[in-house]
XYZ file of C-alpha atoms in Angstrom:
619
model
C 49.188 -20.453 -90.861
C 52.562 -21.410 -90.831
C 52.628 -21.831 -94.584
C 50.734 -18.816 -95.570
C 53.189 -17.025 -93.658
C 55.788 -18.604 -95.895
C 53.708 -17.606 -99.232
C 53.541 -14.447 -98.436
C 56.821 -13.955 -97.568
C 57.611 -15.211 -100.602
C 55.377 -13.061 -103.096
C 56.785 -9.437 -100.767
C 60.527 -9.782 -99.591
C 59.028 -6.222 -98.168
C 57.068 -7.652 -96.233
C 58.123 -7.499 -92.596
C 57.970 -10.483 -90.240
C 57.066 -9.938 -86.052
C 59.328 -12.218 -83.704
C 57.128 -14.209 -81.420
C 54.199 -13.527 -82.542
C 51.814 -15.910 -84.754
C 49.515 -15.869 -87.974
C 46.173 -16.286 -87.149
C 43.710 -17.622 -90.261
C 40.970 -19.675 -89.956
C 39.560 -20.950 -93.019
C 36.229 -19.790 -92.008
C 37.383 -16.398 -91.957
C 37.434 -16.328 -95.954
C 36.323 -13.224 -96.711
C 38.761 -11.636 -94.436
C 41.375 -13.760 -96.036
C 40.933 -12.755 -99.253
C 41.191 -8.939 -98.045
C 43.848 -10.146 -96.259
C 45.616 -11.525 -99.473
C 44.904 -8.430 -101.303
C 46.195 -6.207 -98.616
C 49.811 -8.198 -98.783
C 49.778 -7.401 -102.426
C 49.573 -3.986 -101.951
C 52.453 -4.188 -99.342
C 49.957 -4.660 -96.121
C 50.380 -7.295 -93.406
C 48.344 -8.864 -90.650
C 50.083 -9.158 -87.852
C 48.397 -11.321 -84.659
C 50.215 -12.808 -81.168
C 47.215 -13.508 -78.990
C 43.328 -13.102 -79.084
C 43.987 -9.786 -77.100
C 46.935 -7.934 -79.337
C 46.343 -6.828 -82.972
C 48.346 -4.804 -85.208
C 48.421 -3.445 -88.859
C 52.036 -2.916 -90.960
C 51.519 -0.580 -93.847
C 53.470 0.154 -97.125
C 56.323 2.390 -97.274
C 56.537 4.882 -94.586
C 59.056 7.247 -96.161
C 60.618 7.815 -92.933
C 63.599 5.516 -92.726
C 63.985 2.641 -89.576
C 60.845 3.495 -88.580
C 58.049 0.707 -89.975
C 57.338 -1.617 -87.215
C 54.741 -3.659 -86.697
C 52.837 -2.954 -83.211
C 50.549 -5.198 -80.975
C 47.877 -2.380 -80.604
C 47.415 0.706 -80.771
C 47.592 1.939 -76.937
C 51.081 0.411 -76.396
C 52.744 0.139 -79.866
C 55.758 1.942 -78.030
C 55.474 -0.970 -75.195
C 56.869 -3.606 -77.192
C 59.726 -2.865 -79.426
C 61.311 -5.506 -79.268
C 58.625 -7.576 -80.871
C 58.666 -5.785 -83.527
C 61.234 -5.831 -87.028
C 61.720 -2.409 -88.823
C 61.869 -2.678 -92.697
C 62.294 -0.391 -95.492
C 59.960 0.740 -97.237
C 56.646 -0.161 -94.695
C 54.567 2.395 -92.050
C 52.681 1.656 -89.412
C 48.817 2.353 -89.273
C 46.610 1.442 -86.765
C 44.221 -1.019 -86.285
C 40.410 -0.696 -87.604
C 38.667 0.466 -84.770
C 35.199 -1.942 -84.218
C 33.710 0.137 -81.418
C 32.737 2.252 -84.190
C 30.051 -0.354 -84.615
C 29.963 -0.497 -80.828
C 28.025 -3.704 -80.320
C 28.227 -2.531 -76.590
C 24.739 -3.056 -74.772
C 23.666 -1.273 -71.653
C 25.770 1.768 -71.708
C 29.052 -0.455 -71.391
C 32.434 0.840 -72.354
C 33.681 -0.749 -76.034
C 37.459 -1.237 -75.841
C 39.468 -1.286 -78.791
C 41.642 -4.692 -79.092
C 41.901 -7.217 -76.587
C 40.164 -9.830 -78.069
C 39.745 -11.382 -81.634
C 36.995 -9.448 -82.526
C 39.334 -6.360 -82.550
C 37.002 -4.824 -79.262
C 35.915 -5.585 -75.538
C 32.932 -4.531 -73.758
C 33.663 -3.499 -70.455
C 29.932 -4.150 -68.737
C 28.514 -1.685 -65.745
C 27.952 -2.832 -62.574
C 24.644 -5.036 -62.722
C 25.471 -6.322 -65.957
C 27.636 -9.218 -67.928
C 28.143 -11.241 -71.119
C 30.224 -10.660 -73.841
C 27.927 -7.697 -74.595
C 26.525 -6.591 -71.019
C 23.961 -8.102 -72.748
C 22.775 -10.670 -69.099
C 21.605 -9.198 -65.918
C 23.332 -10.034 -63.181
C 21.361 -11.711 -59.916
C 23.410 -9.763 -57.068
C 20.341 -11.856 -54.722
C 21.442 -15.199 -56.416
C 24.833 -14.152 -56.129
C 25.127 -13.051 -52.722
C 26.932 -9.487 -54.245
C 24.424 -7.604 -52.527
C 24.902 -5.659 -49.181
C 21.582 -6.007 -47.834
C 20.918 -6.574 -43.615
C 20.639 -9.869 -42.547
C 17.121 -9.087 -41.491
C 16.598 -7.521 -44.508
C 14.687 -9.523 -48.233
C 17.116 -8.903 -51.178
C 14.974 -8.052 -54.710
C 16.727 -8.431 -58.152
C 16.577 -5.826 -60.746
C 17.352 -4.726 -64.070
C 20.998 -4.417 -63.674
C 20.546 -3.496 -60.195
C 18.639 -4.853 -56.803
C 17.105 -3.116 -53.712
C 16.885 -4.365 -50.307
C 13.291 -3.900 -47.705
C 13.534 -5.136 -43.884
C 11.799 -7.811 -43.500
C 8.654 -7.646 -41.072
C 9.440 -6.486 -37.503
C 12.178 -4.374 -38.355
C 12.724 -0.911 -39.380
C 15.724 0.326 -41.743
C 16.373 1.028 -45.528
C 17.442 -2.277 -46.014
C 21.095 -1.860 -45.667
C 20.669 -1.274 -42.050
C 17.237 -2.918 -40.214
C 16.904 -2.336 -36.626
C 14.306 -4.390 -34.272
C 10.738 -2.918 -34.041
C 9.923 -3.073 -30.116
C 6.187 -3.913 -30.787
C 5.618 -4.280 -27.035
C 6.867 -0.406 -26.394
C 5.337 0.772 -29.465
C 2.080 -0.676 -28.688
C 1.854 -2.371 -31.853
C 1.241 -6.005 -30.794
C -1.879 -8.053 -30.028
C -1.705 -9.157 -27.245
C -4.706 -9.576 -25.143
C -5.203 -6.834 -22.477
C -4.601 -9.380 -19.840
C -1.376 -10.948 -21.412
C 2.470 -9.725 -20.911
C 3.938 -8.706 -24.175
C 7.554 -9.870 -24.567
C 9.454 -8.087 -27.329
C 11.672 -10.590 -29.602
C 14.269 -10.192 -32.628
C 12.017 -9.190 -35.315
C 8.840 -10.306 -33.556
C 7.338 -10.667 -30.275
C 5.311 -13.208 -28.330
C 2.379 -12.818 -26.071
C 1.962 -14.653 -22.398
C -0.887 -14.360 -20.057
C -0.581 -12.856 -17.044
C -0.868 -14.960 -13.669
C -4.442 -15.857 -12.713
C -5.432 -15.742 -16.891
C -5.217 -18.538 -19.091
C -4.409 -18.557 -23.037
C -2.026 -17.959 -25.985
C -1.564 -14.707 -25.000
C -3.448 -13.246 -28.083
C -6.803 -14.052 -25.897
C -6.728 -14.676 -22.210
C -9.783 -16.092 -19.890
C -9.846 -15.519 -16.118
C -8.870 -18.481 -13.970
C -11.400 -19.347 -11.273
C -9.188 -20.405 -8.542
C -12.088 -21.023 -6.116
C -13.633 -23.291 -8.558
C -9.937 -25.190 -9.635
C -9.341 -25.015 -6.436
C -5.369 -23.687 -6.783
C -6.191 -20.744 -4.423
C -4.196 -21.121 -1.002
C -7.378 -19.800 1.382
C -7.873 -21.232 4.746
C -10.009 -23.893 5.579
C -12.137 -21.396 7.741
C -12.374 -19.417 4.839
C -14.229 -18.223 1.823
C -12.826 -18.180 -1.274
C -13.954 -14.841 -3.847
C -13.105 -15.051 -7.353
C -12.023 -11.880 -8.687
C -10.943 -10.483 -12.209
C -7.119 -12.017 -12.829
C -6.890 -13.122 -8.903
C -9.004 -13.620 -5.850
C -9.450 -12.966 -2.192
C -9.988 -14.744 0.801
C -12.433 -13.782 4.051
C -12.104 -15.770 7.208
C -15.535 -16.938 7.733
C -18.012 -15.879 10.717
C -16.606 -17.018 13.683
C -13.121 -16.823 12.661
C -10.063 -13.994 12.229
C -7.427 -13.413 10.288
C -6.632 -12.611 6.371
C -8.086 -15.358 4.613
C -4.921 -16.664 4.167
C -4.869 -18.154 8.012
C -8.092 -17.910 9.938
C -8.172 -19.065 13.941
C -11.185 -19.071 15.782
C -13.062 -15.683 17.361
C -13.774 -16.750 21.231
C -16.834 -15.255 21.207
C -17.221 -15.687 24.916
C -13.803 -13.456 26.092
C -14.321 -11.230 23.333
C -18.022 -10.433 24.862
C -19.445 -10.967 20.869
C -22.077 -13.124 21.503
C -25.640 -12.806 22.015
C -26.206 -15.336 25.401
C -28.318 -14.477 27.852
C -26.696 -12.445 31.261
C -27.602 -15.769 32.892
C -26.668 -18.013 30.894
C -22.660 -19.528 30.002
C -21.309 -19.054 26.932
C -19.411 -22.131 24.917
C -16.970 -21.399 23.052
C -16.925 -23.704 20.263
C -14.915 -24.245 16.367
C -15.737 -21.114 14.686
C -19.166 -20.311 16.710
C -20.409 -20.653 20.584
C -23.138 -21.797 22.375
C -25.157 -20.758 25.295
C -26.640 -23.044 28.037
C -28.732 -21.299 30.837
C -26.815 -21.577 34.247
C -28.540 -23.876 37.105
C -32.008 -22.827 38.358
C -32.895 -20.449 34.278
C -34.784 -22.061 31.623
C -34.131 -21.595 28.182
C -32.052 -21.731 25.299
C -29.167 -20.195 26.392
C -30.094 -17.445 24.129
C -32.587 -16.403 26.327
C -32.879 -17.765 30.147
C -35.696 -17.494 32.514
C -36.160 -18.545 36.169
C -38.776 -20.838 37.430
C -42.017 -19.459 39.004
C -41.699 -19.832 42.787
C -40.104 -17.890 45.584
C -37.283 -15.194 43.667
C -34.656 -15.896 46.087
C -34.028 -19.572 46.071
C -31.233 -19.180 43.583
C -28.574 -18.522 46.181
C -26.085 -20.081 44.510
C -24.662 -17.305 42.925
C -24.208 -16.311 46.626
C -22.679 -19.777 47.559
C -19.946 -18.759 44.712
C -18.552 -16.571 47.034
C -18.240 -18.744 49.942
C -20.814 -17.036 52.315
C -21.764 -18.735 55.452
C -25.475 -20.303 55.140
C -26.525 -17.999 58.254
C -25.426 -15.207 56.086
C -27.278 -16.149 53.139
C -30.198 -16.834 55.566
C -30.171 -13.210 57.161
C -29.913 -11.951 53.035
C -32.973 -13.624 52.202
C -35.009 -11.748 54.922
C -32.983 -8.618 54.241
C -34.441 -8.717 50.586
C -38.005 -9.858 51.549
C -40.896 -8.152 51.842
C -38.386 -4.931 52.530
C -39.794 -1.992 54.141
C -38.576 1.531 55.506
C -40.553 4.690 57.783
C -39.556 7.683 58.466
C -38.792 8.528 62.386
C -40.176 12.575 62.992
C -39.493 12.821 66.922
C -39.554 9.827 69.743
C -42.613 9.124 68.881
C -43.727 10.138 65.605
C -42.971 7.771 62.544
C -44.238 7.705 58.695
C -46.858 5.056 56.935
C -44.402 1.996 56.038
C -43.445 1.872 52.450
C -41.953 -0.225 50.238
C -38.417 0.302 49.405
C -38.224 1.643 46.163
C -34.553 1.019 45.957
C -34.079 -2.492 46.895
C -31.473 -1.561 49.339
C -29.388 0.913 50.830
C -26.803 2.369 48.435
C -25.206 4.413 51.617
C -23.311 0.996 52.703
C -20.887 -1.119 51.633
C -22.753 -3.963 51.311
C -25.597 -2.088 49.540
C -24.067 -2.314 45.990
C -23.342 -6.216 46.315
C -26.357 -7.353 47.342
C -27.807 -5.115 44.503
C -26.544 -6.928 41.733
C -27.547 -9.739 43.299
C -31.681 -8.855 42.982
C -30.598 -7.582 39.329
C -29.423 -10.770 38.218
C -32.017 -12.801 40.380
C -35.322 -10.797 40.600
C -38.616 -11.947 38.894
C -41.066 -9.814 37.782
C -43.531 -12.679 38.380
C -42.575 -13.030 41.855
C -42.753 -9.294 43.679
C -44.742 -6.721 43.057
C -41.930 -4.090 44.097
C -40.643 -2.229 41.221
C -37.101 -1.385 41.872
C -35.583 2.245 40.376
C -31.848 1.728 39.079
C -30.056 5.023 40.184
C -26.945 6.207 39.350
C -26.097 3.408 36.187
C -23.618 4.533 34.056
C -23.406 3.784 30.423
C -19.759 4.258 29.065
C -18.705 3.955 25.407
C -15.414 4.822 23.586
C -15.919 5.540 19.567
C -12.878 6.247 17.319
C -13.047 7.883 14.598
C -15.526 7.289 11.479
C -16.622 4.384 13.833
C -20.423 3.970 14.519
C -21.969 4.451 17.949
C -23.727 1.801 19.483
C -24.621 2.968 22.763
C -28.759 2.746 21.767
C -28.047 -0.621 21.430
C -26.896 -1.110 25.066
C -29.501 1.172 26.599
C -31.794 -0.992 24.911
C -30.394 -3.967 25.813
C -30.596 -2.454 29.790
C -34.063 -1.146 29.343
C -34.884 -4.585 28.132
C -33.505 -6.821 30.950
C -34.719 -4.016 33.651
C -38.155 -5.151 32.380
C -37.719 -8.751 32.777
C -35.715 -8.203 36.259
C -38.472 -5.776 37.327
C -37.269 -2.456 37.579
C -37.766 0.991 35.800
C -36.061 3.780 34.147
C -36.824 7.460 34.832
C -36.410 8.729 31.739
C -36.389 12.531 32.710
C -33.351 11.846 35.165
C -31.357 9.943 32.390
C -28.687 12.352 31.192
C -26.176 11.772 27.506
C -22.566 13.355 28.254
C -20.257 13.497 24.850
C -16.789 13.934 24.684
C -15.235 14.725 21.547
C -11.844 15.385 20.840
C -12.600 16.169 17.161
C -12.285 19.529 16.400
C -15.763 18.988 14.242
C -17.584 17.406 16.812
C -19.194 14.123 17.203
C -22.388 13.852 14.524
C -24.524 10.791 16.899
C -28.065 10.189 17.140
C -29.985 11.308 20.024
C -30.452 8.175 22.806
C -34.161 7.508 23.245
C -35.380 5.455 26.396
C -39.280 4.119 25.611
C -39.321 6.710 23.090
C -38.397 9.626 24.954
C -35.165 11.574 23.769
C -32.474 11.450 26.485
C -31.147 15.087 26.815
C -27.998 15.525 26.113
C -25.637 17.926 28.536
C -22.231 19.546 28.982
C -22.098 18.237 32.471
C -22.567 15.524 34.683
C -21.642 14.327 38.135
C -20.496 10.915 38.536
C -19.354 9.792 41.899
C -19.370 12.984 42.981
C -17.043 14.724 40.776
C -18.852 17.076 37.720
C -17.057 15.673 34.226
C -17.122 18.341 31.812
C -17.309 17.514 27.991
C -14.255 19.561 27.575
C -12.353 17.229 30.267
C -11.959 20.720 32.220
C -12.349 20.277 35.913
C -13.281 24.197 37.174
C -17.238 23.162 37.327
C -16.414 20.456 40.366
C -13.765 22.579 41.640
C -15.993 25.252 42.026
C -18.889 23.455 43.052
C -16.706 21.818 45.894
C -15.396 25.526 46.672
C -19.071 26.575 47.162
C -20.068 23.618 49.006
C -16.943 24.314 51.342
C -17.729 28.050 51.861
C -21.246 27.094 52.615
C -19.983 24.936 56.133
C -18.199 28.247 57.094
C -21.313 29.402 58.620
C -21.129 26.668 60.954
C -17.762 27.229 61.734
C -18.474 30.894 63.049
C -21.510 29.546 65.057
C -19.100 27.100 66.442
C -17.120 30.889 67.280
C -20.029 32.125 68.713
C -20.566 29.393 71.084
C -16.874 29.916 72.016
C -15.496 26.506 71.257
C -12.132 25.863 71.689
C -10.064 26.709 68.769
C -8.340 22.852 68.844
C -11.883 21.359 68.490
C -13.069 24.164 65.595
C -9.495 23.021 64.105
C -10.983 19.112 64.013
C -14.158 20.421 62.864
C -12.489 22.286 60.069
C -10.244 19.074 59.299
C -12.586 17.172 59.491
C -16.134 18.808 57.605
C -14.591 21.772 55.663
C -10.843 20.642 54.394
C -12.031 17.049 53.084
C -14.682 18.803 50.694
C -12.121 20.726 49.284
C -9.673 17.924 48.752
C -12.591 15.727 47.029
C -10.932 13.979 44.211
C -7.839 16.060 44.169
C -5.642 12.901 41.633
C -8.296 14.389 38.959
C -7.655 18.296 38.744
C -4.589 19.191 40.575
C -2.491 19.327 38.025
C -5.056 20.977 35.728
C -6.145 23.732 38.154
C -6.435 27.203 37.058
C -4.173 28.964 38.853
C -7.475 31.360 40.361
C -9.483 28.616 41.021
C -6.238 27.088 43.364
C -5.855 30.913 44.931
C -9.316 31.036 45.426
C -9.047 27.710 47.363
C -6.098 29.021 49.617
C -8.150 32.051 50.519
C -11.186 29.672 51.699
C -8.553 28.013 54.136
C -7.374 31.184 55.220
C -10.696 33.011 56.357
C -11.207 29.058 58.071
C -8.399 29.676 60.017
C -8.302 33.225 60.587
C -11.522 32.345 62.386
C -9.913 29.118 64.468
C -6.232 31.237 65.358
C -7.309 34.891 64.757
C -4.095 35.687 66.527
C -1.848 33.992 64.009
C -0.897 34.909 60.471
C -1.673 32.555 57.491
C 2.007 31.558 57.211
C 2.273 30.827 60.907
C -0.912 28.833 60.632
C -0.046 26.261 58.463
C 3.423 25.548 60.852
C 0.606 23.906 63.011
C 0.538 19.925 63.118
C -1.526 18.723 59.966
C -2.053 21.813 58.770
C -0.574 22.689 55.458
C -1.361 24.594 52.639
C -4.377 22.897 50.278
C -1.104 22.746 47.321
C 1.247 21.246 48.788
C -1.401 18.756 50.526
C -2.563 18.148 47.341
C 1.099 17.134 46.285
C 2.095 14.795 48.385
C -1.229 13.187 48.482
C -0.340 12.832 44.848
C 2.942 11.441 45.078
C 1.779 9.443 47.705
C -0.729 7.651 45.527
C 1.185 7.328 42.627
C 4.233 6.013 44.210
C 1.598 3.535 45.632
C 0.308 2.275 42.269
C 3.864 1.956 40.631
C 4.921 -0.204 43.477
C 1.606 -2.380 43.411
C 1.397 -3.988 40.519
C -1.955 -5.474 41.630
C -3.242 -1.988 42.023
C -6.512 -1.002 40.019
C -4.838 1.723 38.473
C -1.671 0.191 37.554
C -2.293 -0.810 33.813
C -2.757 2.926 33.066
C 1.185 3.634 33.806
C 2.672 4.483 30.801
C 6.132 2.970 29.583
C 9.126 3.704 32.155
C 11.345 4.263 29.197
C 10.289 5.875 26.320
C 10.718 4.607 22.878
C 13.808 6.045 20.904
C 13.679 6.160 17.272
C 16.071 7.180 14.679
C 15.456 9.161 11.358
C 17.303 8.418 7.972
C 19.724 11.226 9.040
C 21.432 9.131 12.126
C 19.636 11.566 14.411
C 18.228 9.939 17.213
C 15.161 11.396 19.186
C 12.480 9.934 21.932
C 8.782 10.285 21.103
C 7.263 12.544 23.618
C 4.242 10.002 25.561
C 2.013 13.137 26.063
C 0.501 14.878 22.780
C -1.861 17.079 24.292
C -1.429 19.390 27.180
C -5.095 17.846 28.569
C -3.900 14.309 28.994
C -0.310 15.495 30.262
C -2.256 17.182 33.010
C -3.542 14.072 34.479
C -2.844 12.435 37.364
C -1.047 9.522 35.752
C 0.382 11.452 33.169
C 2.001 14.620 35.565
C 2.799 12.424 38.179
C 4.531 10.246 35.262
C 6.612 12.670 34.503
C 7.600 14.140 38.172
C 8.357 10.427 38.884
């Protein structure tokens, strides 16, 4: 280059050289050399510093000091300095080759810059000399697609999609909460648990699996169930249960043995002993039965040579001696005048129930008596059947009258059906929905009423029946007090008459309704007393009456008789009656408030009128 330069400056003195900059001819370029020869003989010059500057000098300009020689045509005013004015030149600009634009894919063709006398300035998505090569922004990692997210090339571009569990436009992909969503698999009896971008499936406890299917685990069979030993084991859907079994209580989990014999569950014989035993009982007849516990008879032979159950007691053998003949062969007449008497008869009651002793020895022929040996059929009078059902409970007082109707036949004794009596109390305002009792098929009527031990029980637990059946009973012996009048006996002995006949009948089982009397049932008791003693003291008002000795009025009797009693029971804690005292404190509890508060003992006004009850609470 160097010596073309030369030549040519040696054929044109005109011609203008550029400081710093260099000739650049390559023999290959011939064609262009040749033009470029022809173009310095008609005053023209090349002019070339770098691949990326190009500039044309022309012939004379015509203006003078101004022919320079520029590197391109967007700074030829940059670069002055570069440049040599000459005489007789002008400047022209380059050839522009984007004319030709060999540009591909819409990219921008730059004039200069390079040796080709352009430059392609490619798009995004594009590069090469010519934006003529795709560019792989995937390959590349140029692309600004999630992490969760697959990156696809394209023709100058790319696109991103979220990749399976996740939800986005592929710049952005957030989790997909299959579990919530209920888009999983998971078997109905498997946990889902939600994971980045997936999820996983686990069965639940008692199933076994992968969680996409899950079987039932039969613990009973496995045997990973924790059930007692005493119990059976139930396999149920995902779990299982336990049941004590018979014999045993508790949840399955613990079982301990049902005593059958304190609990009164088993099915021995009255006179036989019950065994309790691991989970069950047995029965073995007691000494002078037969049988299998289950059911115990005595040996033929004379009825009353079981008198052990009377040496239990520690009765003197004279005793048991005058017994026997007091059961034997037992007869009773009836005395008319000194000498008039009844046909002897059997007695059809075994024994006196007037005495003391009566009731005693009257288990004893119950639990003794053969039907083989007597032909006396005893009556049972006055046997009370008592049973307490709670709500949506079943009854099972048929069972127990049949139970007595049964053993009255083996023990020899009979039922009179059309004195048998049903009494329900219900505290329910719908009422109690039972069978009807039935004794050798005849239905037991059923009444609103009874007496028992003297005292009328109502099925509303009202007392004004007995109250006024002892009131008429009372007013009835009246007529013997005014014959007693009449015969003019002395008012201190018609006083013990009245103490003794008249007051006591009034006073009958007073614990039970004094607290519950209707206030004109207790006036109409006061009056009674007061036409009594009107007759005994006519000359003496009510009020100065009652200031005699013992003589008070039938309330205020009735209180401290009360008091009396009850004080009695609290104090004896061997007293019959003493397990029915209720707490002496009662229990405080507190609400979520801070308030504290006792809970009242009494919630209805019929069982705070009782004797235990009131007399709890005037305590």
């Amino acid at each position: 280059m160097e010596t073309l330069r030369i030549e040519l400056a040696q054929k044109n003195r005109k011609i203008p050289s550029l400081q710093n900059h260099l000739y650049k001819l390559m023999e290959k370029y011939d064609n262009e050399m040749k033009s470029l020869r022809s173009e310095v003989e008609r005053g023209r010059n090349w002019c070339t510093m770098e691949d990326r500057c190009k500039s044309i000098n022309m012939g004379p300009a015509g203006e003078k000091d101004k022919v320079l020689c520029q590197l391109s045509d967007s700074d030829h005013l940059q670069h002055p300095n570069d440049l040599k004015p000459m005489a007789g030149l002008m400047y022209r600009g380059t050839e522009n080759k984007c004319c030709f634009n060999m540009c591909y894919k819409n990219a921008t063709c730059l004039v200069g810059f390079t040796d080709k006398g352009y430059k392609c300035v490619c798009p995004p998505g594009y590069t090469g000399d010519h934006c003529e090569k795709d560019v792989n922004e995937c390959s590349t990692k140029t692309h600004n697609c999630d992490v969760n997210a697959e990156c696809n090339n394209t023709e100058g571009s790319f696109n991103c999609s979220c990749k399976v569990g996740f939800n986005g436009d592929g710049r952005i992909c957030t989790d997909v909460d299959e579990c919530n969503n209920n888009t999983h698999n998971c078997d109905v009896n498997a946990k889902c648990n939600n994971t980045e971008g997936s999820f996983n499936c686990s069965c639940k406890v008692g199933f076994n699996g992968d969680g996409k299917k899950c079987a039932d685990v039969d613990e009973c069979t496995t045997n990973t169930h924790n059930c007692d030993v005493n119990a059976e084991c139930n396999n149920t859907e995902g779990s299982f249960n336990c049941s004590c079994k018979v014999g045993f209580n508790g949840d399955g989990k613990k079982c301990t043995d049902l005593d059958e014999c304190n609990n009164n569950t088993h099915n021995c014989d009255v006179n036989a002993k019950c065994n309790n035993t691991e989970g069950s009982f047995n029965c073995s007849c007691k000494v002078g039965f037969n049988g299998d516990g289950k059911k115990c008879t005595a040996p033929d032979g004379d009825v009353f040579n079981k008198m052990y159950v009377c040496m239990s007691y520690d009765i003197p053998r004279p005793i048991l001696c005058w017994i026997m003949d007091f059961l034997t062969n037992r007869k009773q007449r009836i005395k008319l005048s000194r000498d008039c008497f009844s046909e002897w008869e059997a007695v059809p009651a075994g024994v006196p129930q007037g005495t003391k002793l009566g009731p005693w020895l009257f288990l004893i022929m119950i639990n003794n008596l053969s039907v083989a040996d007597t032909i006396i059929w005893k009556y049972v009078d006055d046997t009370t059947l008592v049973e307490s059902v709670l709500k949506n409970e079943s009854s099972y007082m048929q069972l127990r009258v049949n139970e007595l109707v049964r053993q009255s036949e083996v023990d020899g004794f009979q039922f009179n059906e059309s004195k048998c009596k049903e009494l329900r109390i219900s505290f329910s305002r719908s009422g109690s929905l039972f069978d009807h009792i039935t004794i050798n098929d005849k239905q037991i009527e059923v009444v609103s009423s009874a007496r028992l031990l003297g005292v009328i029980v109502s099925n509303n637990l009202r007392w004004n029946a007995h109250v006024e059946s002892i009131w008429k009973k009372a007013a009835k012996r009246l007529y013997f007090l005014k014959q007693l009048k009449r015969a003019k006996v002395p008012s201190d002995d018609m006083l013990l008459f009245y103490t003794i006949c008249i007051r006591p009948v009034l006073e009958y089982a007073c614990p039970v309704f004094h607290h519950s009397l209707p206030q004109y049932l207790s006036k109409e008791m006061e009056r009674l007393q007061k036409r009594a003693l009107r007759m005994i003291q006519p000359d003496l008002s009510y009020a100065e009456a009652l200031v005699a000795p013992d003589i008070a009025s039938l309330y205020e009797r009735r209180e401290i008789f009360c008091d009396a009693l009850f004080d009695q029971i609290v104090r004896d804690e061997n007293h019959k009656l003493h397990d029915l005292l209720p707490p002496r404190n009662e229990p405080t509890y507190r609400t979520r408030s801070q308030i504290y508060f006792k809970l009242p003992i009494c919630k209805t006004t019929r069982f705070k009128n009782t004797f235990i009850m009131a007399n709890s609470f005037n305590y």
